[in-house]
Coordinates of C-alpha atoms and ligand atoms in Angstrom, one line a residue:
M1 CA -77.2 33.2 -31.0
T2 CA -74.2 33.8 -33.3
P3 CA -74.4 35.4 -36.7
A4 CA -73.4 33.3 -39.7
L5 CA -69.6 33.1 -39.3
R6 CA -66.7 32.2 -41.5
I7 CA -64.5 30.2 -39.2
V8 CA -60.9 29.3 -40.3
I9 CA -59.0 26.6 -38.4
A10 CA -55.2 26.5 -38.8
G11 CA -54.0 22.9 -38.3
G12 CA -55.3 19.4 -38.8
G13 CA -54.1 17.4 -35.9
S14 CA -56.6 15.9 -33.4
A15 CA -57.3 19.3 -32.0
G16 CA -58.1 20.8 -35.4
W17 CA -60.4 18.1 -36.5
M18 CA -62.2 17.8 -33.1
T19 CA -62.8 21.6 -33.2
A20 CA -64.0 21.4 -36.8
C21 CA -66.5 18.6 -36.0
L22 CA -67.8 20.3 -32.9
I23 CA -68.3 23.7 -34.5
A24 CA -69.8 22.3 -37.7
H25 CA -72.1 20.0 -35.7
R26 CA -73.2 22.8 -33.4
W27 CA -73.5 25.7 -35.8
A28 CA -74.3 24.2 -39.2
H29 CA -78.0 25.3 -38.8
L30 CA -76.8 28.9 -38.2
G31 CA -75.0 29.0 -41.5
A32 CA -71.4 28.8 -40.0
Q33 CA -68.8 28.1 -42.7
V34 CA -65.9 26.1 -41.4
T35 CA -62.6 25.9 -43.3
L36 CA -59.6 23.8 -42.1
V37 CA -56.1 24.5 -43.5
E38 CA -53.3 22.1 -42.8
A39 CA -49.8 21.8 -44.2
P40 CA -49.4 18.4 -45.9
D41 CA -45.7 18.6 -45.2
I42 CA -45.8 19.4 -41.5
A43 CA -46.6 16.2 -39.6
T44 CA -49.0 16.0 -36.7
I45 CA -47.4 15.2 -33.3
G46 CA -48.6 11.6 -33.7
V47 CA -48.7 10.8 -30.0
G48 CA -51.5 11.2 -27.5
E49 CA -53.3 7.9 -27.5
G50 CA -55.1 7.9 -24.1
S51 CA -58.2 9.8 -23.2
T52 CA -60.5 10.7 -20.3
P53 CA -64.3 10.0 -20.4
S54 CA -64.7 13.4 -22.2
L55 CA -63.9 11.6 -25.5
K56 CA -66.9 9.3 -24.9
R57 CA -69.1 12.4 -24.5
F58 CA -67.5 13.9 -27.6
F59 CA -68.6 10.9 -29.7
E60 CA -72.0 10.9 -28.0
V61 CA -72.5 14.6 -29.0
L62 CA -71.6 13.8 -32.6
G63 CA -73.9 10.8 -32.6
I64 CA -71.1 8.4 -33.6
A65 CA -71.3 4.9 -32.1
E66 CA -68.3 3.0 -30.7
R67 CA -68.8 0.2 -33.2
D68 CA -68.2 2.8 -36.0
W69 CA -65.2 4.7 -34.7
M70 CA -63.3 2.2 -32.4
P71 CA -62.3 -0.4 -34.9
A72 CA -61.3 2.3 -37.4
C73 CA -58.9 3.7 -34.8
N74 CA -57.6 0.4 -33.3
A75 CA -59.2 1.7 -30.1
T76 CA -59.5 -0.1 -26.7
Y77 CA -61.3 0.7 -23.5
K78 CA -59.6 2.4 -20.6
A79 CA -61.0 2.0 -17.1
S80 CA -58.0 3.2 -15.1
I81 CA -54.4 4.4 -15.0
R82 CA -52.0 2.2 -13.0
F83 CA -49.0 3.9 -11.4
R84 CA -46.0 1.7 -10.7
G85 CA -43.0 2.6 -8.7
W86 CA -43.7 6.2 -7.8
S87 CA -43.6 5.8 -4.1
P88 CA -41.6 2.7 -3.2
A89 CA -40.5 4.0 0.2
S90 CA -44.1 4.1 1.5
G91 CA -44.5 0.4 0.8
V92 CA -47.0 0.9 -2.1
A93 CA -45.6 -0.8 -5.2
E94 CA -48.5 0.3 -7.4
Y95 CA -52.0 1.6 -7.4
S96 CA -54.8 2.3 -9.7
H97 CA -56.5 5.7 -10.4
P98 CA -59.8 4.6 -12.1
F99 CA -62.4 6.7 -13.8
T100 CA -65.3 7.0 -11.3
T101 CA -68.5 5.2 -12.1
Q102 CA -72.0 5.7 -10.6
L103 CA -71.5 2.4 -8.6
D104 CA -68.6 4.0 -6.8
L105 CA -71.1 6.1 -4.9
H106 CA -71.7 2.9 -2.8
T107 CA -68.1 2.4 -1.9
E108 CA -66.5 5.9 -2.0
D109 CA -67.6 6.7 1.6
A110 CA -65.8 3.6 2.8
F111 CA -62.6 4.6 1.0
V112 CA -62.7 8.2 2.2
N113 CA -63.6 7.2 5.7
N114 CA -60.7 4.7 5.8
C115 CA -58.4 7.4 4.5
R116 CA -59.6 9.7 7.3
N117 CA -58.8 7.1 9.9
R118 CA -55.4 6.4 8.3
R119 CA -54.7 10.1 8.5
L120 CA -55.6 9.9 12.2
G121 CA -52.9 7.3 12.6
F122 CA -55.0 4.0 12.4
D123 CA -53.6 1.2 10.3
V124 CA -56.6 0.5 8.0
P125 CA -56.7 -0.5 4.3
T126 CA -56.5 2.5 1.9
L127 CA -55.4 1.2 -1.5
P128 CA -57.9 2.7 -4.0
D129 CA -57.8 -0.5 -6.1
A130 CA -59.9 -2.3 -3.5
F131 CA -62.6 0.3 -3.3
L132 CA -63.5 1.4 -6.8
L133 CA -65.0 -0.5 -9.7
G134 CA -62.7 0.7 -12.5
G135 CA -59.6 -0.6 -10.7
V136 CA -61.3 -4.0 -10.1
L137 CA -62.4 -4.3 -13.8
A138 CA -58.9 -3.4 -15.0
A139 CA -57.3 -6.0 -12.7
A140 CA -59.8 -8.6 -14.1
G141 CA -59.2 -7.6 -17.7
K142 CA -62.9 -6.7 -18.1
A143 CA -64.3 -4.0 -20.4
P144 CA -66.2 -1.3 -18.6
L145 CA -69.3 -2.0 -20.7
A146 CA -72.3 -2.5 -18.5
P147 CA -75.0 -4.9 -19.7
A148 CA -78.5 -3.5 -20.1
H149 CA -79.6 -4.9 -16.7
F150 CA -76.8 -3.2 -14.8
P151 CA -78.4 -0.2 -13.2
F152 CA -75.3 2.1 -12.9
R153 CA -73.9 4.5 -15.4
M154 CA -70.3 3.7 -16.4
E155 CA -67.6 6.3 -17.1
Y156 CA -64.5 5.3 -19.0
G157 CA -62.0 6.5 -21.5
Y158 CA -60.2 5.0 -24.5
H159 CA -56.8 4.2 -26.0
F160 CA -56.6 4.9 -29.7
D161 CA -54.2 5.4 -32.7
S162 CA -54.0 9.2 -32.9
A163 CA -53.2 9.2 -36.7
R164 CA -56.3 7.1 -37.4
L165 CA -58.5 9.2 -35.1
G166 CA -57.4 12.3 -37.0
A167 CA -58.3 10.6 -40.4
F168 CA -61.6 9.4 -39.1
L169 CA -62.6 12.8 -37.8
R170 CA -61.4 14.5 -41.0
E171 CA -63.8 12.3 -43.0
H172 CA -66.6 13.1 -40.6
A173 CA -65.9 16.8 -40.6
V174 CA -66.0 16.9 -44.4
R175 CA -69.3 15.0 -44.4
L176 CA -70.6 17.8 -42.0
G177 CA -69.6 20.4 -44.7
V178 CA -66.2 21.5 -43.5
T179 CA -63.9 22.6 -46.3
H180 CA -60.5 20.9 -46.1
L181 CA -57.5 22.8 -47.6
P182 CA -54.2 21.0 -47.7
R183 CA -52.0 24.1 -47.8
R184 CA -49.1 25.5 -45.8
I185 CA -49.9 28.9 -44.2
V186 CA -47.1 31.3 -44.7
R187 CA -48.5 34.5 -43.1
C188 CA -51.5 36.1 -41.5
E189 CA -53.2 39.4 -42.5
Q190 CA -54.4 41.7 -39.7
A191 CA -56.7 44.7 -39.6
A192 CA -55.6 48.0 -37.9
D193 CA -57.3 46.9 -34.6
G194 CA -55.1 43.7 -34.6
N195 CA -57.9 41.3 -35.5
L196 CA -56.9 38.6 -38.0
T197 CA -58.6 39.0 -41.4
A198 CA -57.0 36.2 -43.5
L199 CA -54.4 33.4 -43.7
V200 CA -52.2 33.4 -46.8
T201 CA -51.0 30.1 -48.2
D202 CA -47.9 29.0 -50.0
R203 CA -50.0 29.2 -53.2
D204 CA -50.7 32.8 -52.5
E205 CA -54.4 32.1 -51.8
R206 CA -56.0 34.4 -49.2
I207 CA -58.4 32.6 -46.8
A208 CA -60.5 35.2 -45.2
G209 CA -62.5 34.7 -42.0
D210 CA -64.4 36.4 -39.2
W211 CA -63.0 34.0 -36.6
F212 CA -59.8 32.0 -36.5
V213 CA -58.8 28.9 -34.4
D214 CA -55.1 28.2 -33.9
C215 CA -54.6 24.4 -33.9
S216 CA -51.1 24.6 -35.4
G217 CA -49.5 22.6 -32.6
F218 CA -46.5 23.8 -30.6
S219 CA -45.7 26.5 -33.1
A220 CA -48.9 28.4 -32.2
M221 CA -48.3 30.4 -35.4
L222 CA -51.4 32.6 -35.1
M223 CA -51.4 33.2 -31.3
R224 CA -47.7 33.4 -30.6
G225 CA -46.6 34.2 -34.2
A226 CA -49.1 36.8 -35.5
L227 CA -50.7 38.1 -32.3
G228 CA -47.6 37.9 -30.1
V229 CA -49.5 36.3 -27.1
P230 CA -46.9 35.5 -24.4
F231 CA -46.3 32.0 -23.1
T232 CA -46.2 31.2 -19.4
S233 CA -43.7 28.4 -18.7
F234 CA -44.4 25.7 -16.1
K235 CA -40.7 24.6 -16.1
D236 CA -40.3 25.6 -12.4
N237 CA -43.1 23.1 -11.5
L238 CA -42.6 20.4 -14.1
F239 CA -39.1 19.3 -15.1
N240 CA -40.0 17.0 -18.0
D241 CA -39.5 18.4 -21.5
A242 CA -38.8 15.5 -23.8
A243 CA -40.1 12.0 -24.8
V244 CA -38.9 9.0 -26.7
V245 CA -41.6 6.9 -28.2
M246 CA -41.5 3.3 -29.6
P247 CA -44.3 0.8 -30.4
T248 CA -44.1 -2.9 -29.4
P249 CA -46.3 -5.8 -30.6
Q250 CA -49.7 -6.4 -28.9
H251 CA -50.4 -9.7 -27.3
R252 CA -53.8 -11.3 -26.4
G253 CA -55.5 -10.3 -23.2
V254 CA -55.5 -6.6 -24.1
P255 CA -55.1 -4.6 -20.9
V256 CA -58.0 -2.2 -19.9
E257 CA -55.6 0.4 -18.4
T258 CA -52.7 2.7 -19.2
V259 CA -49.6 1.8 -17.1
S260 CA -47.4 4.6 -16.0
T261 CA -44.1 3.3 -14.6
A262 CA -41.6 5.6 -12.9
L263 CA -38.1 5.3 -14.3
S264 CA -34.8 7.0 -13.4
C265 CA -35.6 10.5 -14.7
G266 CA -39.3 10.5 -15.5
W267 CA -41.9 7.8 -16.4
A268 CA -42.9 5.4 -19.1
W269 CA -46.3 4.9 -20.5
S270 CA -47.7 1.7 -21.9
I271 CA -50.9 2.2 -23.9
P272 CA -52.6 -0.9 -25.4
L273 CA -54.3 -0.7 -28.8
T274 CA -55.8 -3.6 -30.6
T275 CA -52.8 -3.9 -32.9
R276 CA -49.8 -2.7 -30.8
F277 CA -48.7 -1.1 -27.6
G278 CA -47.8 2.5 -27.7
N279 CA -44.8 3.2 -25.3
G280 CA -42.9 6.3 -24.4
Y281 CA -40.6 7.6 -21.8
V282 CA -41.2 11.2 -20.7
Y283 CA -38.1 12.7 -19.1
S284 CA -36.1 15.8 -18.2
R285 CA -33.3 16.8 -20.6
D286 CA -31.6 18.5 -17.6
H287 CA -31.2 15.1 -16.0
L288 CA -30.9 12.6 -18.9
S289 CA -29.7 12.6 -22.5
P290 CA -31.9 11.4 -25.4
E291 CA -29.6 8.4 -25.9
G292 CA -29.8 7.5 -22.2
A293 CA -33.6 7.8 -22.3
E294 CA -33.8 5.5 -25.4
A295 CA -31.5 2.9 -23.8
E296 CA -33.5 3.0 -20.6
L297 CA -36.8 2.6 -22.3
R298 CA -35.5 -0.3 -24.4
A299 CA -34.3 -2.0 -21.2
H300 CA -37.6 -1.4 -19.6
L301 CA -39.6 -2.9 -22.5
G302 CA -37.2 -5.8 -22.9
A303 CA -37.3 -8.3 -25.9
P304 CA -40.4 -6.8 -27.6
A305 CA -38.5 -3.6 -28.2
E306 CA -35.5 -5.1 -29.8
N307 CA -36.2 -4.0 -33.3
A308 CA -38.6 -1.1 -32.5
E309 CA -37.9 2.2 -34.1
A310 CA -37.5 5.1 -31.7
R311 CA -38.9 8.6 -32.2
H312 CA -37.7 11.6 -30.1
L313 CA -39.6 14.7 -29.4
T314 CA -39.4 17.7 -27.2
F315 CA -41.9 20.1 -25.6
S316 CA -42.2 23.1 -23.3
P317 CA -44.6 22.7 -20.4
G318 CA -46.8 25.8 -20.0
Q319 CA -49.7 27.7 -21.5
L320 CA -50.5 30.9 -23.4
A321 CA -51.2 33.9 -21.3
R322 CA -54.5 34.2 -23.2
H323 CA -56.3 31.3 -24.9
W324 CA -58.6 33.8 -26.7
D325 CA -57.0 36.9 -28.1
H326 CA -58.6 39.3 -30.5
N327 CA -60.7 37.1 -32.9
C328 CA -58.6 34.1 -32.4
L329 CA -58.9 31.0 -30.1
A330 CA -56.1 28.6 -29.4
V331 CA -56.9 24.9 -29.1
G332 CA -54.7 21.9 -28.5
L333 CA -50.9 22.1 -28.3
A334 CA -51.1 25.7 -29.6
Q335 CA -52.8 26.7 -26.3
G336 CA -50.2 24.9 -24.2
F337 CA -49.2 21.5 -22.8
V338 CA -48.9 20.3 -19.2
E339 CA -47.5 16.8 -19.7
P340 CA -49.2 13.6 -20.6
L341 CA -49.3 11.9 -17.2
E342 CA -53.1 12.0 -16.8
A343 CA -53.9 12.1 -20.5
T344 CA -55.8 15.4 -20.1
A345 CA -54.8 17.2 -23.3
L346 CA -57.8 16.2 -25.5
H347 CA -60.0 16.7 -22.5
L348 CA -58.8 20.4 -22.4
V349 CA -59.4 20.6 -26.2
L350 CA -63.0 19.6 -25.7
N351 CA -63.4 21.8 -22.7
T352 CA -62.0 24.8 -24.5
V353 CA -64.2 24.4 -27.6
D354 CA -67.4 23.8 -25.5
L355 CA -66.8 26.8 -23.2
F356 CA -65.9 29.0 -26.1
T357 CA -69.0 28.2 -28.2
D358 CA -71.2 28.7 -25.0
H359 CA -69.6 32.1 -24.5
L360 CA -70.0 33.1 -28.1
E361 CA -73.7 32.1 -28.1
R362 CA -74.4 34.0 -24.9
G363 CA -72.4 37.2 -25.4
G364 CA -70.7 37.4 -28.8
F365 CA -67.2 38.9 -29.0
T366 CA -67.3 41.3 -26.0
A367 CA -64.1 41.9 -24.0
R368 CA -65.9 40.8 -20.8
H369 CA -66.7 37.4 -22.2
R370 CA -63.2 37.1 -23.4
E371 CA -61.8 37.9 -20.0
D372 CA -64.1 35.5 -18.2
F373 CA -63.3 32.7 -20.7
N374 CA -59.6 33.2 -20.4
A375 CA -59.7 33.2 -16.6
V376 CA -61.6 29.9 -16.5
I377 CA -59.5 28.1 -19.1
T378 CA -56.2 29.4 -17.5
G379 CA -57.5 28.2 -14.1
R380 CA -58.4 24.7 -15.4
V381 CA -55.0 24.2 -17.0
E382 CA -53.3 25.3 -13.8
R383 CA -55.4 22.9 -11.7
V384 CA -54.5 20.0 -14.0
R385 CA -50.8 21.1 -13.6
D386 CA -51.2 21.1 -9.8
Y387 CA -52.5 17.6 -9.8
I388 CA -49.7 16.4 -12.0
V389 CA -47.1 18.3 -9.9
A390 CA -48.3 16.5 -6.8
H391 CA -47.2 13.2 -8.4
Y392 CA -43.7 14.5 -8.5
K393 CA -43.6 16.4 -5.2
L394 CA -44.8 13.4 -3.2
N395 CA -42.5 10.8 -4.8
T396 CA -40.5 8.7 -2.4
R397 CA -37.8 7.4 -4.9
D398 CA -34.2 7.9 -4.1
D399 CA -32.5 6.5 -7.2
S400 CA -31.6 9.9 -8.9
D401 CA -31.1 13.6 -8.5
Y402 CA -34.2 14.0 -10.6
W403 CA -36.5 12.4 -8.1
R404 CA -34.8 14.2 -5.1
A405 CA -35.1 17.5 -6.9
N406 CA -38.8 16.9 -7.6
R407 CA -39.3 16.2 -3.9
A408 CA -37.4 19.3 -2.9
N409 CA -39.4 21.5 -5.4
E410 CA -40.8 24.5 -3.5
A411 CA -42.4 26.1 -6.6
L412 CA -45.9 25.0 -5.7
S413 CA -49.0 27.0 -6.4
D414 CA -51.1 28.3 -3.5
P415 CA -54.1 25.9 -4.3
L416 CA -51.7 22.9 -4.3
L417 CA -50.2 24.0 -1.0
H418 CA -53.7 24.3 0.5
I419 CA -54.7 20.8 -0.7
L420 CA -51.6 19.2 0.7
E421 CA -51.8 21.1 3.9
T422 CA -55.5 20.2 4.3
W423 CA -54.6 16.5 3.8
F424 CA -51.7 16.4 6.2
R425 CA -53.4 18.4 9.0
R426 CA -56.4 15.9 8.7
G427 CA -58.8 18.6 7.3
D428 CA -61.7 18.3 5.0
L429 CA -60.3 17.8 1.5
A430 CA -63.7 17.7 -0.2
A431 CA -64.6 21.2 1.3
E432 CA -61.3 22.6 0.2
L433 CA -61.8 21.4 -3.4
A434 CA -65.4 22.6 -3.4
G435 CA -64.0 26.1 -3.2
M436 CA -62.4 25.5 -6.6
E437 CA -65.7 24.3 -8.1
G438 CA -65.6 24.3 -11.9
L439 CA -61.9 24.9 -12.1
S440 CA -60.6 21.5 -10.9
H441 CA -61.0 18.6 -13.3
F442 CA -59.7 16.4 -10.4
Q443 CA -62.3 16.1 -7.7
S444 CA -61.8 14.9 -4.1
L445 CA -62.0 11.2 -5.0
S446 CA -59.1 11.6 -7.5
W447 CA -57.0 13.4 -4.9
H448 CA -57.8 10.6 -2.4
C449 CA -56.6 8.0 -5.0
L450 CA -53.4 9.9 -5.6
L451 CA -52.6 10.6 -1.9
A452 CA -53.6 7.2 -0.6
G453 CA -52.1 5.5 -3.6
Y454 CA -48.8 7.1 -2.7
G455 CA -49.2 6.1 0.9
A456 CA -48.8 9.8 1.7
F457 CA -50.0 9.7 5.3
P458 CA -48.8 10.9 8.7
P459 CA -47.0 8.2 10.7
L460 CA -49.1 5.5 12.3
G461 CA -50.3 6.1 15.8
R462 CA -50.1 3.6 18.7
T463 CA -53.9 3.0 18.9
Q464 CA -55.2 -0.3 17.5
R465 CA -57.4 -0.1 14.4
D466 CA -60.1 -2.1 16.2
D467 CA -60.7 1.1 18.2
V468 CA -62.2 2.8 15.1
D469 CA -65.0 2.1 12.7
F470 CA -63.3 1.2 9.5
H471 CA -64.2 -0.7 6.4
R472 CA -62.6 -4.0 5.7
S473 CA -61.5 -3.9 2.1
R474 CA -62.2 -7.7 1.7
D475 CA -66.0 -7.0 2.2
I476 CA -65.9 -4.4 -0.5
A477 CA -63.7 -6.5 -2.7
A478 CA -66.3 -9.3 -2.6
F479 CA -69.0 -6.8 -3.5
L480 CA -67.0 -5.3 -6.4
S481 CA -65.9 -8.6 -7.8
G482 CA -69.5 -9.8 -7.8
C483 CA -70.4 -6.7 -9.8
A484 CA -67.5 -7.3 -12.1
M485 CA -69.0 -10.7 -13.1
N486 CA -71.6 -8.7 -15.1
F487 CA -68.9 -7.3 -17.5
P488 CA -67.5 -9.0 -20.6
S489 CA -63.8 -9.7 -21.0
H490 CA -62.0 -6.9 -22.8
D491 CA -61.0 -9.1 -25.8
E492 CA -64.6 -10.2 -26.2
A493 CA -65.9 -6.6 -26.1
L494 CA -63.3 -5.7 -28.8
G495 CA -64.5 -8.6 -30.9
L496 CA -61.0 -10.3 -30.7
P497 CA -60.9 -14.1 -30.9
P498 CA -60.5 -15.8 -27.5
L499 CA -57.1 -16.5 -26.1
P500 CA -55.5 -19.7 -27.3
A501 CA -55.2 -22.5 -24.7
A502 CA -52.1 -22.4 -22.5
Q503 CA -50.1 -25.1 -24.4
D504 CA -50.7 -23.2 -27.7
Q505 CA -49.1 -20.1 -26.3
A506 CA -45.9 -21.8 -25.3
Ligands
FAD1 C1 -45.2 12.9 -25.4 C2 -46.7 13.3 -25.5 C3 -47.6 12.4 -25.1 C4 -49.0 12.8 -25.2 N1 -50.0 11.9 -24.7 C5 -51.3 12.3 -24.6 C6 -52.3 11.5 -24.1 O1 -52.1 10.3 -23.7 N2 -53.6 11.9 -24.2 C7 -53.9 13.2 -24.6 O2 -55.1 13.6 -24.6 N3 -52.9 13.9 -25.2 C8 -51.6 13.6 -25.2 N4 -50.7 14.4 -25.7 C9 -51.1 15.6 -26.4 C10 -51.7 15.3 -27.8 O3 -50.7 14.7 -28.6 C11 -52.2 16.5 -28.5 O4 -53.0 17.3 -27.6 C12 -53.1 16.2 -29.7 O5 -52.4 15.3 -30.5 C13 -53.5 17.4 -30.4 O6 -52.4 18.0 -31.1 P1 -52.6 19.2 -32.0 O7 -53.7 18.9 -33.0 O8 -52.8 20.4 -31.1 O9 -51.2 19.5 -32.7 P2 -50.5 18.6 -33.9 O10 -50.8 17.2 -33.9 O11 -49.0 19.0 -33.8 O12 -51.1 19.2 -35.2 C14 -50.7 20.5 -35.7 C15 -51.3 20.7 -37.1 O13 -50.9 22.0 -37.5 C16 -50.5 22.0 -38.9 N5 -49.6 23.1 -39.1 C17 -48.5 23.5 -38.4 N6 -48.0 24.6 -39.0 C18 -48.8 24.9 -40.1 C19 -48.7 25.8 -41.2 N7 -47.7 26.7 -41.3 N8 -49.6 25.8 -42.2 C20 -50.7 24.9 -42.1 N9 -50.8 24.0 -41.1 C21 -49.8 24.0 -40.2 C22 -49.8 20.6 -39.0 O14 -49.8 20.2 -40.4 C23 -50.8 19.8 -38.2 O15 -51.9 19.4 -39.0 C24 -49.4 14.0 -25.7 C25 -48.4 14.9 -26.2 C26 -47.0 14.6 -26.1 C27 -46.0 15.5 -26.6

C-alpha cells in the first residue's frame, strides 16, 4: 500500500478531472491529498465526445448512476461506430463496428466462420452488421439497455458534451475532497535528482507535492517542458493533423451510433447528443487547407450547418517516449494522441490511471515498476495506432492523392504487418492476436469487423458456396431482431418525448 501522498495534478480537462476522481476515490482512506491546478485562461480542448465501454466502468467504479450524470452531460448511448465510404471499390458502402455484448458469443462463431470461408474464396455473407447485436440495435434506433429479464450482459459506450462532463467531474472530485486551484502554472521546481518538488503559479504560490500528474493537454508542460521527455511522432503512419469542428441541431430519433464518413482528405464524425450533433472533419494539412476542409464539411452537413460556427484545431499524432518519468505521470493529451477515429483517448486515460495506481500499490516508485509500466502503456498506444492505421492502409478510395498515399504507406509496424499477413494467407487471426495479450485493446472480433467491413478479402474462387458449411445471415438476423425487441427506443431510454406523427414533422 502507498504512503500518504500529496498528489498534484496540472490541468483540468477531462483527463485531469477523471484522474482526480479515480485517485481520490481509491486512495482517500490512505490519506492521499489531491490538488488540481488549472489555468482559468487556458481553455480545455473541448472536443472528444465519444467513448468506449470503459467510461461505463469508470462511472460504475465511482458509484455514479447514469440517471445522475447522463442528463447533466446531454449524453446519449453508443452501441456502435458506423463507417461510411471507406472502401467503395470493394462494394461495401458502409459497415458497423459495434461494442461486443455477451449475446454475441452466440453469433460470433458464425461470423468468424463465414469470414474464414470468404477468405478461402467462397461467396458467403460477411457484413458484421448482420451478426452482432450492437449493430442491429443501432440500425433499429434502440438503446443498448437490457431489461432485467434479458440474461446477457451488455457493453456500450456514450456520447457526451465534454465541457459538461468536465464540470460534472469537477463537482464530484471536490465532493471527494480534491482541492481545486484555478491558477496558471508558470514554472516547476525540481530537486537535484530531477524529481519535481513543486509547481509555481502566476500568484507566486508554491504547490508542493510528492507525486505529479501532467494533464496539461498538448503542451505537456511538466513532462516535455520541465522533464524534457522526448515525443515519438506517428506522422509516418498517420497523416491527419488537424480538425475543423461545428455543431448542428439535433432532431428526434437520436441515433445510437457515431457515424464516421470518409471525405476527400480524411473523415468526418457525427456524434449525437440530446441537444445537438457534434461534427468534425479530421484531415491532413499536407493535403487540404483549413478553408478547404471547412467548406467540405459544410457541404457534407448541408443545410443544418448553414449558420454553424466553425472551430479549427491542430494536433501531432504520437506519444511521449515515457509516460511515467521521475515522479511524474502523464495522462490524456499530455501523454500523446493517436487520432479520434475509434474514440479511444479517454479509454487510454482510464487505462493509464488504473495501471499506474496498481503499480504504485504493488511496488512503489521503483525503477523496475516504472519500466514495466512504460512498456505496457507504450505498447497499448502503439496497438491502438496500428488498428487505426489499418483503416487508412486498406482504403479503396481513388478520389485524392491523400487516399492513394495512405494505401501506398509502407511505414507499418511489425505487429500490424503480421496481422494483415495472417488474414490474407488465411491463417488464424485469433491465435496471432493472443500473442499480444494485454497489449491490444482491439481483439480478434474487432479485427474481423474491420477487415470484413472493408471487404478486404482475397478474390472469390470458382467453387460454389453450397459446397461449404456457412451461416445464412438471414437466420441470424431473425434471431438478433427478435432479441432487439426487448430493448427500448433510444429516445424513450433518454426520456425524450415521442416523435411527432409524420404529418406534424412536414
Ligand atoms: C479532433 C479531436 C477529436 C477527439 N475525439 C475524441 C473522442 O471522440 N473520444 C475521446 O475519448 N477522445 C477524443 N479526443 C481526445 C479528447 O479530446 C481528450 O483526450 C480529452 O478531452 C482530454 O483532454 P485533456 O484533459 O488531456 O486536455 P485539455 O482538455 O486540453 O485540458 C488541458 C488542461 O490543462 C490546463 N493547463 C494547460 N496549461 C496550463 C498551465 N500553464 N497552468 C495550469 N493549467 C494549464 C488547461 O487549463 C486545461 O484545463 C479528441 C481529440 C481531438 C483533438
